[in-house]
Amino acid sequence: MSKLSKAKRDKRKKQAPRRPIVRLNGQQPVQNHAVLMNEEGQVVAAIGLQGTEWLLAIGGQTMGNADNPVPMLAMLKHLSNVQEKEGRKVTLEYSAQLQQMIDDLAADEGKTADDYLANLVSEFEGVDGEEAVEVADAIEADETPAADVAADADDTPKA
């Protein structure tokens, strides 16, 4: 080995164009598809697509992933409802692709997209899905559903 080989090698390295470091599991960018924002415009929670995997982020931290984002959207919708009941103004916006997925799933079950989503949201509220549709219909008609009357009767303390 010659004494100049190190100098030649260093000179070649300096003249060579810079190459980006290629990582084996290079991260793909995340595309936001649903965003829950508070009245200050801060993102509270979001659903994003990274490659083929849907991610749920709450408070800037990734909380989970799934193949189907619709249950995560129902959870965000429930969170939105809870925040509004507590008097906070929040907005939930989601992409056309996510809306199309909801429409397709609802059509498979013979429901409208709003009914399908309301049914999923009701699962987070602890109400049976069919009761949620009954409650929603009763609210639209300004009447108290029979299930709520029965539940109120059972909740009263007995002496």
mmCIF file of N, CA, C and O in Angstrom, residues 42-125:
data_model
loop_
_atom_site.group_PDB
_atom_site.id
_atom_site.type_symbol
_atom_site.label_atom_id
_atom_site.label_comp_id
_atom_site.label_asym_id
_atom_site.label_seq_id
_atom_site.Cartn_x
_atom_site.Cartn_y
_atom_site.Cartn_z
ATOM 1 N N GLN A 42 -56.105 24.903 16.992
ATOM 2 C CA GLN A 42 -55.105 23.885 17.307
ATOM 3 C C GLN A 42 -55.681 22.505 17.019
ATOM 4 O O GLN A 42 -56.848 22.237 17.307
ATOM 5 N N VAL A 43 -54.849 21.631 16.477
ATOM 6 C CA VAL A 43 -55.279 20.272 16.176
ATOM 7 C C VAL A 43 -55.290 19.463 17.471
ATOM 8 O O VAL A 43 -54.282 19.351 18.160
ATOM 9 N N VAL A 44 -56.453 18.925 17.803
ATOM 10 C CA VAL A 44 -56.609 18.105 19.000
ATOM 11 C C VAL A 44 -56.314 16.647 18.667
ATOM 12 O O VAL A 44 -55.616 15.955 19.402
ATOM 13 N N ALA A 45 -56.850 16.186 17.537
ATOM 14 C CA ALA A 45 -56.658 14.799 17.106
ATOM 15 C C ALA A 45 -56.736 14.749 15.584
ATOM 16 O O ALA A 45 -57.325 15.634 14.960
ATOM 17 N N ALA A 46 -56.148 13.699 15.022
ATOM 18 C CA ALA A 46 -56.155 13.567 13.564
ATOM 19 C C ALA A 46 -56.051 12.102 13.171
ATOM 20 O O ALA A 46 -55.556 11.265 13.927
ATOM 21 N N ILE A 47 -56.541 11.823 11.962
ATOM 22 C CA ILE A 47 -56.397 10.510 11.350
ATOM 23 C C ILE A 47 -55.627 10.728 10.058
ATOM 24 O O ILE A 47 -55.982 11.589 9.256
ATOM 25 N N GLY A 48 -54.561 9.955 9.875
ATOM 26 C CA GLY A 48 -53.742 10.107 8.681
ATOM 27 C C GLY A 48 -53.437 8.766 8.052
ATOM 28 O O GLY A 48 -53.524 7.713 8.690
ATOM 29 N N LEU A 49 -53.081 8.817 6.781
ATOM 30 C CA LEU A 49 -52.723 7.618 6.032
ATOM 31 C C LEU A 49 -51.230 7.650 5.752
ATOM 32 O O LEU A 49 -50.713 8.609 5.183
ATOM 33 N N GLN A 50 -50.534 6.602 6.193
ATOM 34 C CA GLN A 50 -49.107 6.478 5.940
ATOM 35 C C GLN A 50 -48.894 5.168 5.198
ATOM 36 O O GLN A 50 -48.975 4.092 5.776
ATOM 37 N N GLY A 51 -48.658 5.274 3.900
ATOM 38 C CA GLY A 51 -48.550 4.067 3.073
ATOM 39 C C GLY A 51 -49.918 3.432 2.948
ATOM 40 O O GLY A 51 -50.824 4.003 2.337
ATOM 41 N N THR A 52 -50.097 2.261 3.539
ATOM 42 C CA THR A 52 -51.397 1.580 3.541
ATOM 43 C C THR A 52 -51.988 1.497 4.942
ATOM 44 O O THR A 52 -52.998 0.840 5.140
ATOM 45 N N GLU A 53 -51.368 2.158 5.908
ATOM 46 C CA GLU A 53 -51.776 2.057 7.306
ATOM 47 C C GLU A 53 -52.386 3.375 7.777
ATOM 48 O O GLU A 53 -51.832 4.448 7.546
ATOM 49 N N TRP A 54 -53.537 3.285 8.429
ATOM 50 C CA TRP A 54 -54.212 4.466 8.969
ATOM 51 C C TRP A 54 -53.736 4.676 10.394
ATOM 52 O O TRP A 54 -53.712 3.744 11.198
ATOM 53 N N LEU A 55 -53.363 5.919 10.729
ATOM 54 C CA LEU A 55 -52.843 6.256 12.056
ATOM 55 C C LEU A 55 -53.791 7.202 12.766
ATOM 56 O O LEU A 55 -54.357 8.107 12.149
ATOM 57 N N LEU A 56 -53.928 7.029 14.066
ATOM 58 C CA LEU A 56 -54.702 7.925 14.909
ATOM 59 C C LEU A 56 -53.735 8.667 15.813
ATOM 60 O O LEU A 56 -52.960 8.049 16.538
ATOM 61 N N ALA A 57 -53.777 9.998 15.749
ATOM 62 C CA ALA A 57 -52.912 10.821 16.590
ATOM 63 C C ALA A 57 -53.784 11.705 17.466
ATOM 64 O O ALA A 57 -54.705 12.354 16.980
ATOM 65 N N ILE A 58 -53.501 11.706 18.756
ATOM 66 C CA ILE A 58 -54.226 12.539 19.703
ATOM 67 C C ILE A 58 -53.188 13.307 20.511
ATOM 68 O O ILE A 58 -52.284 12.712 21.097
ATOM 69 N N GLY A 59 -53.316 14.625 20.510
ATOM 70 C CA GLY A 59 -52.383 15.468 21.253
ATOM 71 C C GLY A 59 -50.959 15.379 20.736
ATOM 72 O O GLY A 59 -50.018 15.492 21.499
ATOM 73 N N GLY A 60 -50.795 15.146 19.439
ATOM 74 C CA GLY A 60 -49.469 15.079 18.850
ATOM 75 C C GLY A 60 -48.783 13.732 19.003
ATOM 76 O O GLY A 60 -47.661 13.565 18.552
ATOM 77 N N GLN A 61 -49.422 12.768 19.623
ATOM 78 C CA GLN A 61 -48.849 11.443 19.824
ATOM 79 C C GLN A 61 -49.652 10.424 19.024
ATOM 80 O O GLN A 61 -50.875 10.454 19.035
ATOM 81 N N THR A 62 -48.971 9.522 18.353
ATOM 82 C CA THR A 62 -49.650 8.453 17.636
ATOM 83 C C THR A 62 -50.172 7.456 18.660
ATOM 84 O O THR A 62 -49.411 6.898 19.447
ATOM 85 N N MET A 63 -51.496 7.265 18.640
ATOM 86 C CA MET A 63 -52.125 6.396 19.637
ATOM 87 C C MET A 63 -52.427 5.002 19.114
ATOM 88 O O MET A 63 -52.597 4.085 19.891
ATOM 89 N N GLY A 64 -52.533 4.871 17.795
ATOM 90 C CA GLY A 64 -52.843 3.558 17.263
ATOM 91 C C GLY A 64 -52.871 3.571 15.754
ATOM 92 O O GLY A 64 -52.748 4.611 15.118
ATOM 93 N N ASN A 65 -53.031 2.375 15.203
ATOM 94 C CA ASN A 65 -53.129 2.239 13.764
ATOM 95 C C ASN A 65 -54.124 1.140 13.432
ATOM 96 O O ASN A 65 -54.440 0.314 14.282
ATOM 97 N N ALA A 66 -54.620 1.170 12.197
ATOM 98 C CA ALA A 66 -55.608 0.189 11.781
ATOM 99 C C ALA A 66 -55.657 0.140 10.265
ATOM 100 O O ALA A 66 -55.107 0.998 9.574
ATOM 101 N N ASP A 67 -56.332 -0.892 9.756
ATOM 102 C CA ASP A 67 -56.542 -1.004 8.319
ATOM 103 C C ASP A 67 -57.772 -0.232 7.875
ATOM 104 O O ASP A 67 -57.884 0.141 6.719
ATOM 105 N N ASN A 68 -58.714 0.001 8.817
ATOM 106 C CA ASN A 68 -59.961 0.688 8.502
ATOM 107 C C ASN A 68 -60.066 1.944 9.382
ATOM 108 O O ASN A 68 -60.094 1.835 10.612
ATOM 109 N N PRO A 69 -60.164 3.132 8.794
ATOM 110 C CA PRO A 69 -60.202 4.352 9.586
ATOM 111 C C PRO A 69 -61.586 4.742 10.093
ATOM 112 O O PRO A 69 -61.706 5.652 10.910
ATOM 113 N N VAL A 70 -62.628 4.050 9.665
ATOM 114 C CA VAL A 70 -63.983 4.473 10.004
ATOM 115 C C VAL A 70 -64.257 4.377 11.509
ATOM 116 O O VAL A 70 -64.833 5.305 12.085
ATOM 117 N N PRO A 71 -63.852 3.313 12.208
ATOM 118 C CA PRO A 71 -64.042 3.309 13.668
ATOM 119 C C PRO A 71 -63.272 4.440 14.369
ATOM 120 O O PRO A 71 -63.762 5.001 15.350
ATOM 121 N N MET A 72 -62.092 4.780 13.848
ATOM 122 C CA MET A 72 -61.340 5.888 14.435
ATOM 123 C C MET A 72 -62.076 7.204 14.205
ATOM 124 O O MET A 72 -62.099 8.067 15.083
ATOM 125 N N LEU A 73 -62.704 7.351 13.033
ATOM 126 C CA LEU A 73 -63.483 8.559 12.757
ATOM 127 C C LEU A 73 -64.683 8.638 13.688
ATOM 128 O O LEU A 73 -65.020 9.718 14.179
ATOM 129 N N ALA A 74 -65.309 7.502 13.956
ATOM 130 C CA ALA A 74 -66.434 7.483 14.890
ATOM 131 C C ALA A 74 -65.969 7.902 16.285
ATOM 132 O O ALA A 74 -66.685 8.626 16.989
ATOM 133 N N MET A 75 -64.776 7.488 16.675
ATOM 134 C CA MET A 75 -64.245 7.885 17.974
ATOM 135 C C MET A 75 -63.995 9.390 18.015
ATOM 136 O O MET A 75 -64.304 10.046 19.010
ATOM 137 N N LEU A 76 -63.461 9.955 16.922
ATOM 138 C CA LEU A 76 -63.257 11.407 16.874
ATOM 139 C C LEU A 76 -64.587 12.144 16.899
ATOM 140 O O LEU A 76 -64.706 13.196 17.519
ATOM 141 N N LYS A 77 -65.587 11.595 16.219
ATOM 142 C CA LYS A 77 -66.922 12.207 16.219
ATOM 143 C C LYS A 77 -67.498 12.184 17.632
ATOM 144 O O LYS A 77 -68.092 13.158 18.089
ATOM 145 N N HIS A 78 -67.313 11.094 18.344
ATOM 146 C CA HIS A 78 -67.761 10.999 19.737
ATOM 147 C C HIS A 78 -67.019 12.007 20.606
ATOM 148 O O HIS A 78 -67.627 12.690 21.436
ATOM 149 N N LEU A 79 -65.705 12.125 20.410
ATOM 150 C CA LEU A 79 -64.911 13.099 21.150
ATOM 151 C C LEU A 79 -65.406 14.516 20.869
ATOM 152 O O LEU A 79 -65.502 15.338 21.778
ATOM 153 N N SER A 80 -65.748 14.769 19.621
ATOM 154 C CA SER A 80 -66.293 16.072 19.240
ATOM 155 C C SER A 80 -67.610 16.341 19.963
ATOM 156 O O SER A 80 -67.843 17.445 20.474
ATOM 157 N N ASN A 81 -68.477 15.330 20.017
ATOM 158 C CA ASN A 81 -69.764 15.481 20.711
ATOM 159 C C ASN A 81 -69.571 15.750 22.195
ATOM 160 O O ASN A 81 -70.262 16.583 22.786
ATOM 161 N N VAL A 82 -68.625 15.048 22.815
ATOM 162 C CA VAL A 82 -68.349 15.239 24.244
ATOM 163 C C VAL A 82 -67.836 16.654 24.497
ATOM 164 O O VAL A 82 -68.266 17.325 25.440
ATOM 165 N N GLN A 83 -66.920 17.124 23.641
ATOM 166 C CA GLN A 83 -66.373 18.476 23.797
ATOM 167 C C GLN A 83 -67.477 19.528 23.658
ATOM 168 O O GLN A 83 -67.503 20.505 24.405
ATOM 169 N N GLU A 84 -68.376 19.343 22.711
ATOM 170 C CA GLU A 84 -69.463 20.308 22.518
ATOM 171 C C GLU A 84 -70.439 20.296 23.688
ATOM 172 O O GLU A 84 -70.968 21.335 24.063
ATOM 173 N N LYS A 85 -70.679 19.118 24.279
ATOM 174 C CA LYS A 85 -71.549 19.044 25.449
ATOM 175 C C LYS A 85 -70.941 19.782 26.633
ATOM 176 O O LYS A 85 -71.651 20.306 27.478
ATOM 177 N N GLU A 86 -69.608 19.805 26.703
ATOM 178 C CA GLU A 86 -68.914 20.509 27.784
ATOM 179 C C GLU A 86 -68.765 21.994 27.498
ATOM 180 O O GLU A 86 -68.176 22.721 28.292
ATOM 181 N N GLY A 87 -69.289 22.450 26.365
ATOM 182 C CA GLY A 87 -69.272 23.870 26.055
ATOM 183 C C GLY A 87 -68.084 24.339 25.240
ATOM 184 O O GLY A 87 -67.915 25.534 25.028
ATOM 185 N N ARG A 88 -67.258 23.435 24.779
ATOM 186 C CA ARG A 88 -66.120 23.812 23.947
ATOM 187 C C ARG A 88 -66.515 23.690 22.482
ATOM 188 O O ARG A 88 -67.203 22.751 22.102
ATOM 189 N N LYS A 89 -66.056 24.637 21.686
ATOM 190 C CA LYS A 89 -66.365 24.594 20.263
ATOM 191 C C LYS A 89 -65.238 23.880 19.528
ATOM 192 O O LYS A 89 -64.087 24.290 19.593
ATOM 193 N N VAL A 90 -65.559 22.787 18.847
ATOM 194 C CA VAL A 90 -64.586 22.035 18.068
ATOM 195 C C VAL A 90 -65.152 21.780 16.678
ATOM 196 O O VAL A 90 -66.370 21.780 16.486
ATOM 197 N N THR A 91 -64.277 21.576 15.723
ATOM 198 C CA THR A 91 -64.711 21.253 14.369
ATOM 199 C C THR A 91 -64.006 19.982 13.917
ATOM 200 O O THR A 91 -62.820 19.781 14.181
ATOM 201 N N LEU A 92 -64.769 19.124 13.265
ATOM 202 C CA LEU A 92 -64.237 17.881 12.720
ATOM 203 C C LEU A 92 -64.409 17.936 11.215
ATOM 204 O O LEU A 92 -65.524 18.032 10.714
ATOM 205 N N GLU A 93 -63.299 17.911 10.520
ATOM 206 C CA GLU A 93 -63.316 17.927 9.065
ATOM 207 C C GLU A 93 -62.623 16.669 8.574
ATOM 208 O O GLU A 93 -61.595 16.273 9.121
ATOM 209 N N TYR A 94 -63.208 16.053 7.532
ATOM 210 C CA TYR A 94 -62.553 14.876 6.972
ATOM 211 C C TYR A 94 -62.619 14.899 5.458
ATOM 212 O O TYR A 94 -63.412 15.604 4.857
ATOM 213 N N SER A 95 -61.732 14.115 4.848
ATOM 214 C CA SER A 95 -61.503 14.166 3.411
ATOM 215 C C SER A 95 -62.624 13.480 2.629
ATOM 216 O O SER A 95 -63.421 12.716 3.175
ATOM 217 N N ALA A 96 -62.632 13.748 1.338
ATOM 218 C CA ALA A 96 -63.612 13.123 0.439
ATOM 219 C C ALA A 96 -63.373 11.619 0.357
ATOM 220 O O ALA A 96 -64.326 10.841 0.236
ATOM 221 N N GLN A 97 -62.104 11.202 0.439
ATOM 222 C CA GLN A 97 -61.803 9.770 0.401
ATOM 223 C C GLN A 97 -62.403 9.053 1.609
ATOM 224 O O GLN A 97 -62.974 7.974 1.482
ATOM 225 N N LEU A 98 -62.311 9.661 2.769
ATOM 226 C CA LEU A 98 -62.885 9.076 3.975
ATOM 227 C C LEU A 98 -64.408 9.069 3.894
ATOM 228 O O LEU A 98 -65.054 8.093 4.285
ATOM 229 N N GLN A 99 -64.990 10.143 3.369
ATOM 230 C CA GLN A 99 -66.443 10.201 3.193
ATOM 231 C C GLN A 99 -66.903 9.109 2.225
ATOM 232 O O GLN A 99 -67.934 8.476 2.445
ATOM 233 N N GLN A 100 -66.135 8.864 1.179
ATOM 234 C CA GLN A 100 -66.482 7.816 0.215
ATOM 235 C C GLN A 100 -66.450 6.445 0.874
ATOM 236 O O GLN A 100 -67.310 5.600 0.611
ATOM 237 N N MET A 101 -65.480 6.210 1.753
ATOM 238 C CA MET A 101 -65.415 4.935 2.468
ATOM 239 C C MET A 101 -66.652 4.743 3.335
ATOM 240 O O MET A 101 -67.218 3.653 3.394
ATOM 241 N N ILE A 102 -67.085 5.818 4.014
ATOM 242 C CA ILE A 102 -68.281 5.744 4.855
ATOM 243 C C ILE A 102 -69.506 5.475 3.992
ATOM 244 O O ILE A 102 -70.350 4.640 4.338
ATOM 245 N N ASP A 103 -69.605 6.167 2.862
ATOM 246 C CA ASP A 103 -70.737 5.958 1.957
ATOM 247 C C ASP A 103 -70.798 4.516 1.474
ATOM 248 O O ASP A 103 -71.874 3.916 1.429
ATOM 249 N N ASP A 104 -69.647 3.947 1.110
ATOM 250 C CA ASP A 104 -69.609 2.571 0.615
ATOM 251 C C ASP A 104 -70.007 1.577 1.704
ATOM 252 O O ASP A 104 -70.791 0.655 1.456
ATOM 253 N N LEU A 105 -69.487 1.767 2.914
ATOM 254 C CA LEU A 105 -69.828 0.867 4.021
ATOM 255 C C LEU A 105 -71.307 0.981 4.389
ATOM 256 O O LEU A 105 -71.962 -0.017 4.682
ATOM 257 N N ALA A 106 -71.825 2.203 4.360
ATOM 258 C CA ALA A 106 -73.240 2.406 4.676
ATOM 259 C C ALA A 106 -74.121 1.777 3.612
ATOM 260 O O ALA A 106 -75.158 1.168 3.934
ATOM 261 N N ALA A 107 -73.734 1.894 2.348
ATOM 262 C CA ALA A 107 -74.522 1.305 1.263
ATOM 263 C C ALA A 107 -74.544 -0.219 1.379
ATOM 264 O O ALA A 107 -75.570 -0.854 1.078
ATOM 265 N N ASP A 108 -73.439 -0.814 1.825
ATOM 266 C CA ASP A 108 -73.391 -2.264 2.014
ATOM 267 C C ASP A 108 -74.400 -2.723 3.058
ATOM 268 O O ASP A 108 -74.939 -3.827 2.964
ATOM 269 N N GLU A 109 -74.644 -1.888 4.064
ATOM 270 C CA GLU A 109 -75.605 -2.241 5.118
ATOM 271 C C GLU A 109 -77.001 -1.682 4.852
ATOM 272 O O GLU A 109 -77.888 -1.844 5.676
ATOM 273 N N GLY A 110 -77.162 -0.967 3.747
ATOM 274 C CA GLY A 110 -78.474 -0.423 3.404
ATOM 275 C C GLY A 110 -78.871 0.776 4.249
ATOM 276 O O GLY A 110 -80.045 0.996 4.502
ATOM 277 N N LYS A 111 -77.894 1.551 4.700
ATOM 278 C CA LYS A 111 -78.163 2.728 5.526
ATOM 279 C C LYS A 111 -77.609 3.963 4.834
ATOM 280 O O LYS A 111 -76.824 3.867 3.902
ATOM 281 N N THR A 112 -77.988 5.124 5.342
ATOM 282 C CA THR A 112 -77.368 6.350 4.873
ATOM 283 C C THR A 112 -76.044 6.521 5.615
ATOM 284 O O THR A 112 -75.830 5.914 6.668
ATOM 285 N N ALA A 113 -75.186 7.359 5.083
ATOM 286 C CA ALA A 113 -73.874 7.572 5.703
ATOM 287 C C ALA A 113 -74.022 8.162 7.102
ATOM 288 O O ALA A 113 -73.309 7.779 8.032
ATOM 289 N N ASP A 114 -74.982 9.093 7.273
ATOM 290 C CA ASP A 114 -75.181 9.712 8.587
ATOM 291 C C ASP A 114 -75.667 8.694 9.611
ATOM 292 O O ASP A 114 -75.208 8.691 10.756
ATOM 293 N N ASP A 115 -76.597 7.819 9.211
ATOM 294 C CA ASP A 115 -77.093 6.788 10.129
ATOM 295 C C ASP A 115 -75.988 5.797 10.484
ATOM 296 O O ASP A 115 -75.870 5.369 11.634
ATOM 297 N N TYR A 116 -75.199 5.429 9.497
ATOM 298 C CA TYR A 116 -74.111 4.484 9.727
ATOM 299 C C TYR A 116 -73.104 5.050 10.720
ATOM 300 O O TYR A 116 -72.701 4.386 11.664
ATOM 301 N N LEU A 117 -72.727 6.316 10.509
ATOM 302 C CA LEU A 117 -71.759 6.954 11.405
ATOM 303 C C LEU A 117 -72.358 7.154 12.798
ATOM 304 O O LEU A 117 -71.684 6.950 13.803
ATOM 305 N N ALA A 118 -73.638 7.525 12.859
ATOM 306 C CA ALA A 118 -74.304 7.692 14.156
ATOM 307 C C ALA A 118 -74.347 6.368 14.920
ATOM 308 O O ALA A 118 -74.193 6.340 16.145
ATOM 309 N N ASN A 119 -74.525 5.279 14.190
ATOM 310 C CA ASN A 119 -74.546 3.958 14.807
ATOM 311 C C ASN A 119 -73.180 3.633 15.414
ATOM 312 O O ASN A 119 -73.089 3.127 16.535
ATOM 313 N N LEU A 120 -72.114 3.945 14.688
ATOM 314 C CA LEU A 120 -70.771 3.696 15.208
ATOM 315 C C LEU A 120 -70.448 4.599 16.399
ATOM 316 O O LEU A 120 -69.831 4.162 17.374
ATOM 317 N N VAL A 121 -70.872 5.859 16.338
ATOM 318 C CA VAL A 121 -70.625 6.801 17.430
ATOM 319 C C VAL A 121 -71.347 6.338 18.691
ATOM 320 O O VAL A 121 -70.819 6.440 19.800
ATOM 321 N N SER A 122 -72.541 5.795 18.515
ATOM 322 C CA SER A 122 -73.324 5.351 19.665
ATOM 323 C C SER A 122 -72.644 4.215 20.413
ATOM 324 O O SER A 122 -72.849 4.048 21.615
ATOM 325 N N GLU A 123 -71.821 3.437 19.735
ATOM 326 C CA GLU A 123 -71.095 2.360 20.410
ATOM 327 C C GLU A 123 -70.123 2.922 21.447
ATOM 328 O O GLU A 123 -69.875 2.297 22.470
ATOM 329 N N PHE A 124 -69.584 4.102 21.181
ATOM 330 C CA PHE A 124 -68.681 4.732 22.146
ATOM 331 C C PHE A 124 -69.443 5.359 23.303
ATOM 332 O O PHE A 124 -68.886 5.599 24.354
ATOM 333 N N GLU A 125 -70.721 5.638 23.094
ATOM 334 C CA GLU A 125 -71.536 6.247 24.139
ATOM 335 C C GLU A 125 -72.185 5.205 25.027
ATOM 336 O O GLU A 125 -72.874 5.547 25.972
#
